[in-house]
PDB file of C-alpha atoms in Angstrom:
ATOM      1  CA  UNK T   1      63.051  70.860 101.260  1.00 70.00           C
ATOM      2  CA  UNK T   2      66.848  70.009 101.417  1.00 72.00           C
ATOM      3  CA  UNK T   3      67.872  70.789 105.127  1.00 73.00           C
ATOM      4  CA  UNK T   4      71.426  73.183 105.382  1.00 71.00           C
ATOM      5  CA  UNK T   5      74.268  71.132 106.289  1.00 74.00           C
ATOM      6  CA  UNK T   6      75.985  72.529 109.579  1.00 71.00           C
ATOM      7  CA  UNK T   7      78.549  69.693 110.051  1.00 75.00           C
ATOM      8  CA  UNK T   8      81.787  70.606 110.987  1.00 83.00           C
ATOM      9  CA  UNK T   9      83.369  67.692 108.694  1.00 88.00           C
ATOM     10  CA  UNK T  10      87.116  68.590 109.323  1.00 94.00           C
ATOM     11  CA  UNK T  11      86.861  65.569 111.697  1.00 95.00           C
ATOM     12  CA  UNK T  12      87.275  63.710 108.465  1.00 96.00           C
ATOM     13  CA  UNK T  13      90.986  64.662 109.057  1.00 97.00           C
ATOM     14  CA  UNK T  14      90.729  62.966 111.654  1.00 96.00           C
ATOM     15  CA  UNK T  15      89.422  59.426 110.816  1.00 97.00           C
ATOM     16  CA  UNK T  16      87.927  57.323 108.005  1.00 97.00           C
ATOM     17  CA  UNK T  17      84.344  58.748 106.698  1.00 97.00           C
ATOM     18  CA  UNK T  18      81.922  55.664 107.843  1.00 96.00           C
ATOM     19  CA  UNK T  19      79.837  56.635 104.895  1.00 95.00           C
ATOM     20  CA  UNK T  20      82.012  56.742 101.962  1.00 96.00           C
ATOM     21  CA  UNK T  21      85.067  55.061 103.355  1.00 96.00           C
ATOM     22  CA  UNK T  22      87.697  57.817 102.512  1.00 97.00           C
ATOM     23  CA  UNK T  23      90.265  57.693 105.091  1.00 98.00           C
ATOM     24  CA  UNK T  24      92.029  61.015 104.097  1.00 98.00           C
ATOM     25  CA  UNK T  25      95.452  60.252 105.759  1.00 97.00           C
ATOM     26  CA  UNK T  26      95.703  57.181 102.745  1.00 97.00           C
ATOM     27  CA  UNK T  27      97.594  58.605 100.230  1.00 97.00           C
ATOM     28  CA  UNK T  28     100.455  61.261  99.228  1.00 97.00           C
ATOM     29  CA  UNK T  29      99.599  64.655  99.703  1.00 98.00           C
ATOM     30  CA  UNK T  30     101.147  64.656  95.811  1.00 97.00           C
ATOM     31  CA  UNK T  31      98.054  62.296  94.730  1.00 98.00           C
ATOM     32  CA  UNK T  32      95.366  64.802  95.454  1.00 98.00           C
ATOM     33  CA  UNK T  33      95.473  66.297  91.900  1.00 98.00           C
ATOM     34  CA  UNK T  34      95.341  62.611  90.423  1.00 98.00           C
ATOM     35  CA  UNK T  35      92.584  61.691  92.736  1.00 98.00           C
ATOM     36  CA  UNK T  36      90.437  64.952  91.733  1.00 98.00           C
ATOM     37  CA  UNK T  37      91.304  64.361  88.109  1.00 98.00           C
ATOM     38  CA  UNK T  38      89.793  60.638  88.608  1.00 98.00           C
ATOM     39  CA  UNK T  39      86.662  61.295  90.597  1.00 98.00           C
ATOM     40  CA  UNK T  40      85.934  64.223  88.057  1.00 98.00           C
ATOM     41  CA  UNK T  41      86.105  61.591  85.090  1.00 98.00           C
ATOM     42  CA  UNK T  42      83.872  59.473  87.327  1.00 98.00           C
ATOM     43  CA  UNK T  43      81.062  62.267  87.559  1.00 98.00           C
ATOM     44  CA  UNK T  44      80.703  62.034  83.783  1.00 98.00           C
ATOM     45  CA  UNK T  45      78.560  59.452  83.536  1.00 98.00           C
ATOM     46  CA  UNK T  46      76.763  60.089  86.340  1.00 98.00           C
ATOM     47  CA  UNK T  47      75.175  63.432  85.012  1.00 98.00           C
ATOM     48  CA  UNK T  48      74.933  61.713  81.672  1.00 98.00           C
ATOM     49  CA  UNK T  49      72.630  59.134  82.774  1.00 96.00           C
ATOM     50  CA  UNK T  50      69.320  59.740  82.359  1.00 95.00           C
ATOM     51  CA  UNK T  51      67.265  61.125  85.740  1.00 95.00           C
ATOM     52  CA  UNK T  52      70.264  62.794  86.723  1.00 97.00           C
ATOM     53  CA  UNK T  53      67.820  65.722  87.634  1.00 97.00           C
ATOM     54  CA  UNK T  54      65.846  63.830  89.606  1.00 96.00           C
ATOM     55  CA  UNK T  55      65.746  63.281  93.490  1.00 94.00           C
ATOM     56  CA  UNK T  56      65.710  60.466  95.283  1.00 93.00           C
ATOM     57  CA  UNK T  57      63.704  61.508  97.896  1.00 91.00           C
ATOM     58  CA  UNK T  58      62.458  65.411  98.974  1.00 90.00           C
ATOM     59  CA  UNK T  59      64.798  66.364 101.097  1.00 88.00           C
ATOM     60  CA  UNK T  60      68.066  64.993  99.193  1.00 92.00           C
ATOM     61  CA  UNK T  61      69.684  66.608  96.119  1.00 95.00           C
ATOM     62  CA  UNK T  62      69.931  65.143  92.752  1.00 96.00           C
ATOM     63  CA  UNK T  63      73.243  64.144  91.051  1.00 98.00           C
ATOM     64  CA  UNK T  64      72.680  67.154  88.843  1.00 98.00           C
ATOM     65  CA  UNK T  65      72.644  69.470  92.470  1.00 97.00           C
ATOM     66  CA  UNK T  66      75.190  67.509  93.430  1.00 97.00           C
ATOM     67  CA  UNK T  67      77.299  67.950  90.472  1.00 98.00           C
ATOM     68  CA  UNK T  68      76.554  71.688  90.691  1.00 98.00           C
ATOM     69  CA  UNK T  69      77.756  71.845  94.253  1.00 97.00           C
ATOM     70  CA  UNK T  70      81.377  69.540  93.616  1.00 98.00           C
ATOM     71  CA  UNK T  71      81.779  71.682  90.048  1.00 98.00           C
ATOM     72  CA  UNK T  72      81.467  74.825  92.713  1.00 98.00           C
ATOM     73  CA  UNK T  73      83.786  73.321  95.802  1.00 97.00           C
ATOM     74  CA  UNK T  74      86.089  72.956  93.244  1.00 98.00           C
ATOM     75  CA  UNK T  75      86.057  76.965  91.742  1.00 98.00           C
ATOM     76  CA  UNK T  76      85.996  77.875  95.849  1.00 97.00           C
ATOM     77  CA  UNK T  77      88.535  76.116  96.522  1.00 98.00           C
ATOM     78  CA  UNK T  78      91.111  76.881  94.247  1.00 98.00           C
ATOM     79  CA  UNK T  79      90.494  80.304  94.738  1.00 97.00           C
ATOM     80  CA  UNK T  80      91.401  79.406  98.841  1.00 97.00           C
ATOM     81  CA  UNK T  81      94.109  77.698  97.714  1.00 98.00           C
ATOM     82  CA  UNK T  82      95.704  80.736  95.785  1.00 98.00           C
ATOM     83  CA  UNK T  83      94.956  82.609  99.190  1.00 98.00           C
ATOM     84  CA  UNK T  84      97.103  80.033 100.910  1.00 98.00           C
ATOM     85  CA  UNK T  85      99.631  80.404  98.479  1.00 98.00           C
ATOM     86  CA  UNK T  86      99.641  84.317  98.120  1.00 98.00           C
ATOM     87  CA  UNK T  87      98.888  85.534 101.359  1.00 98.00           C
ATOM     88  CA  UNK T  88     100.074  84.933 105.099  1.00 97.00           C
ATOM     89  CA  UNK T  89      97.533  83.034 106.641  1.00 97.00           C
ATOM     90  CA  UNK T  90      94.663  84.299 105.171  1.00 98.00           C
ATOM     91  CA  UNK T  91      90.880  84.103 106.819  1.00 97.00           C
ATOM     92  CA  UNK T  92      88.287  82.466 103.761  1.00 95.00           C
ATOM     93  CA  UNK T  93      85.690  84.636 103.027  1.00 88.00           C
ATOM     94  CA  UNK T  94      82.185  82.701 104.272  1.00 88.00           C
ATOM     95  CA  UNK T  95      80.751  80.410 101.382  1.00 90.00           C
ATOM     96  CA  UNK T  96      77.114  79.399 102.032  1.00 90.00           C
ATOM     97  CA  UNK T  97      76.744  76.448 100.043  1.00 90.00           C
ATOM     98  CA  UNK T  98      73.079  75.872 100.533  1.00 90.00           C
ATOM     99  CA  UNK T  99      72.395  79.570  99.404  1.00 91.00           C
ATOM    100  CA  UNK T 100      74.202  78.890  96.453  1.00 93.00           C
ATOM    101  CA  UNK T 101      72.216  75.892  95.515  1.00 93.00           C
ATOM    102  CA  UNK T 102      69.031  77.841  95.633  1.00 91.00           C
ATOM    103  CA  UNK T 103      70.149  81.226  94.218  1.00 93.00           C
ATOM    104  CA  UNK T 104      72.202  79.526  90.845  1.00 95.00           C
ATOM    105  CA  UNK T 105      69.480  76.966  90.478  1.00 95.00           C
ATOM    106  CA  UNK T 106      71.130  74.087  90.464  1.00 96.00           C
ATOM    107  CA  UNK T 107      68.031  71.702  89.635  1.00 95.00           C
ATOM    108  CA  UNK T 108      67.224  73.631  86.364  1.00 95.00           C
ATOM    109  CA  UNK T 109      70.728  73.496  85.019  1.00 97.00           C
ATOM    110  CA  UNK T 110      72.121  71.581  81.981  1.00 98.00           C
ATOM    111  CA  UNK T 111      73.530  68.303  83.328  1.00 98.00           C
ATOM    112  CA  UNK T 112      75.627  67.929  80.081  1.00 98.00           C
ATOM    113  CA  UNK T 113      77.079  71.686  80.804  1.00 98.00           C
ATOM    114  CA  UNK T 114      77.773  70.874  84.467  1.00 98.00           C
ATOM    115  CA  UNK T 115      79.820  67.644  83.607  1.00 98.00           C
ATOM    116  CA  UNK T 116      81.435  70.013  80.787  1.00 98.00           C
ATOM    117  CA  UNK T 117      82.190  72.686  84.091  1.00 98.00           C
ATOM    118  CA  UNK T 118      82.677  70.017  86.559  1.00 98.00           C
ATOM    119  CA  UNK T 119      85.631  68.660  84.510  1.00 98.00           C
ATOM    120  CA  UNK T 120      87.355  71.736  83.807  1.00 98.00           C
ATOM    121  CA  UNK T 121      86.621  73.553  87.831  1.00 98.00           C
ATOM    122  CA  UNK T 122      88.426  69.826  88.901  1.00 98.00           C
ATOM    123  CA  UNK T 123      91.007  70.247  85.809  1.00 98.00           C
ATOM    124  CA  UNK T 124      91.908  74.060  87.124  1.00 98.00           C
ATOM    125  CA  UNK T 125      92.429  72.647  91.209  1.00 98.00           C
ATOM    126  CA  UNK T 126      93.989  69.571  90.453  1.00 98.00           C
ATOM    127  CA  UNK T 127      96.431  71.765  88.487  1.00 98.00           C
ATOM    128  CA  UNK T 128      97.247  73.888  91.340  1.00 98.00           C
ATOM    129  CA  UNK T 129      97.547  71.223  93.269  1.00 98.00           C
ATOM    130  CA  UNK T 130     100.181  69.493  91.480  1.00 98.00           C
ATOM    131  CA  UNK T 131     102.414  73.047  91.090  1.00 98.00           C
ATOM    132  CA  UNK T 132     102.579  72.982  95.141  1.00 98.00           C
ATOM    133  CA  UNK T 133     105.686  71.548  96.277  1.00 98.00           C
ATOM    134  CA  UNK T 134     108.162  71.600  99.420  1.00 98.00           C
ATOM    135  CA  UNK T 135     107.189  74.009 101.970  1.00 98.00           C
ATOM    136  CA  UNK T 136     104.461  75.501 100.373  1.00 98.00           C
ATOM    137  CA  UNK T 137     102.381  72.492 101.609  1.00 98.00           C
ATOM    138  CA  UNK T 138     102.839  73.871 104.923  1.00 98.00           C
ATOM    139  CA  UNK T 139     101.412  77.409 104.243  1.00 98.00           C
ATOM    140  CA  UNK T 140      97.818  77.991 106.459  1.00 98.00           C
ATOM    141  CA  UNK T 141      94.760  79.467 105.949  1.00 98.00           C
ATOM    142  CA  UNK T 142      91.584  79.829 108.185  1.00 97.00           C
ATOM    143  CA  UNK T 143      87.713  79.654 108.222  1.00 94.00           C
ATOM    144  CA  UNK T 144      85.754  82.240 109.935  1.00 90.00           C
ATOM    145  CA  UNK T 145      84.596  79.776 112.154  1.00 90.00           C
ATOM    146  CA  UNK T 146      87.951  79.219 113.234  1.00 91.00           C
ATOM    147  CA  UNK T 147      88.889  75.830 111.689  1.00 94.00           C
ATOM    148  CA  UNK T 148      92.643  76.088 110.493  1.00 97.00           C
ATOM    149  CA  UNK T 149      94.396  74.057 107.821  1.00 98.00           C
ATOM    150  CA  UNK T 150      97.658  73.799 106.202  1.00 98.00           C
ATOM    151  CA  UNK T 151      97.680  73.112 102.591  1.00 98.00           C
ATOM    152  CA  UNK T 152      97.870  69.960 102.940  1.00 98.00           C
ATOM    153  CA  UNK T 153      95.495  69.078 105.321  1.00 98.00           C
ATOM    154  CA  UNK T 154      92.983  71.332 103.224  1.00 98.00           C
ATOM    155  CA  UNK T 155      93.956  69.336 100.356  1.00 98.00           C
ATOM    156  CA  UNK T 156      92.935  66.227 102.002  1.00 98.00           C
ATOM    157  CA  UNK T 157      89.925  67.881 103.411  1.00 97.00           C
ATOM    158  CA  UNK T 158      89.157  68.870 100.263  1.00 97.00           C
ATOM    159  CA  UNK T 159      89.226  65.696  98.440  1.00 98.00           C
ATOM    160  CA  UNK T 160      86.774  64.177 100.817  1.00 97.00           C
ATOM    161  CA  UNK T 161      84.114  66.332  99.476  1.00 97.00           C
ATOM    162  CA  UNK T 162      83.653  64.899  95.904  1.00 98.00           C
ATOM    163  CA  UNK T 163      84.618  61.896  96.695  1.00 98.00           C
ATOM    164  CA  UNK T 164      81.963  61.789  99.641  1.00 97.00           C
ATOM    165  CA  UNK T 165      79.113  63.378  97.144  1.00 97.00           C
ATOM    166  CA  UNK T 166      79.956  60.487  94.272  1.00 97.00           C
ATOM    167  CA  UNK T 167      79.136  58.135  97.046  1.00 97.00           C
ATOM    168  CA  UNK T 168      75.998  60.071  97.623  1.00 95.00           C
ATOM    169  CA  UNK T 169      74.307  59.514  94.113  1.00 96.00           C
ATOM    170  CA  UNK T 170      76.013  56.190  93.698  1.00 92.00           C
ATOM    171  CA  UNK T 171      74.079  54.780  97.183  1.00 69.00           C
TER     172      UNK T 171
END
């Protein structure tokens, strides 16, 4: 049974992740669509390689769920992103990413049709993300729980997500 993840991980704005070593404040805000377009070329072979529907362990997803869930941050967060960028400080409607897993079924799903998705969910953000420019990186947006982010600190906050689950199936 995988156990929900209630971190609050916008400390990761913060400081380094001691797990995967991103330190988000490490590169130009104008990198993050480079960055996604790289770690989304590195999930390819990772959901190409054969037991990429297996688990490690019970209680810890497969690279396939994992894939799932980064093709899926990807698709929520561009549409948050057009939010930012269309409304005034919009509030993100809630996103439970554990009831997604479950209800789309991510372990039964075609790793080679994931990779296919994964690629073009990272292709669509990174897009986005390379059209913002000037003061649009300072437009905000807001979790219901209250956590607040410009665009570029959710861009950064962002990018810690795939790049935090590739070091998931790769350790």
């Amino acid at each position: 049974m995988i156990q929900p993840d209630t971190k609050d991980w916008t400390w990761v704005l913060d400081r380094p992740c001691p797990d995967c070593g991103l330190d988000t404040a490490s590169f130009a805000k104008e990198d993050v669509g480079r960055l996604l377009r790289e770690n989304a070329d590195a999930w390819q072979p990772v959901l190409a390689r054969p037991g990429a529907r297996d688990r490690p362990a019970p209680s810890t997803w497969s690279p396939l769920e994992y894939g799932c869930h980064v093709r899926d941050v990807c698709r929520l967060f561009l549409v948050r992103l057009d939010l930012m960028l269309t409304e005034q400080d919009p509030e993100f409607p809630n996103w439970d990413q554990d009831r997604t897993a479950v209800e789309e079924r991510y372990e039964i799903q075609d790793p080679a049709q994931v990779a296919k998705e994964l690629a073009e969910a990272a292709e669509k953000l990174a897009s986005a993300f390379d059209n913002v420019s000037g003061e649009m990186w300072q437009r905000t947006g807001r979790r219901g729980d209250g956590a607040r982010f410009t665009v570029e600190t959710f861009a950064r906050y962002f990018l810690h997500d795939p790049v935090h689950h590739l070091h998931d199936v790769h350790g």
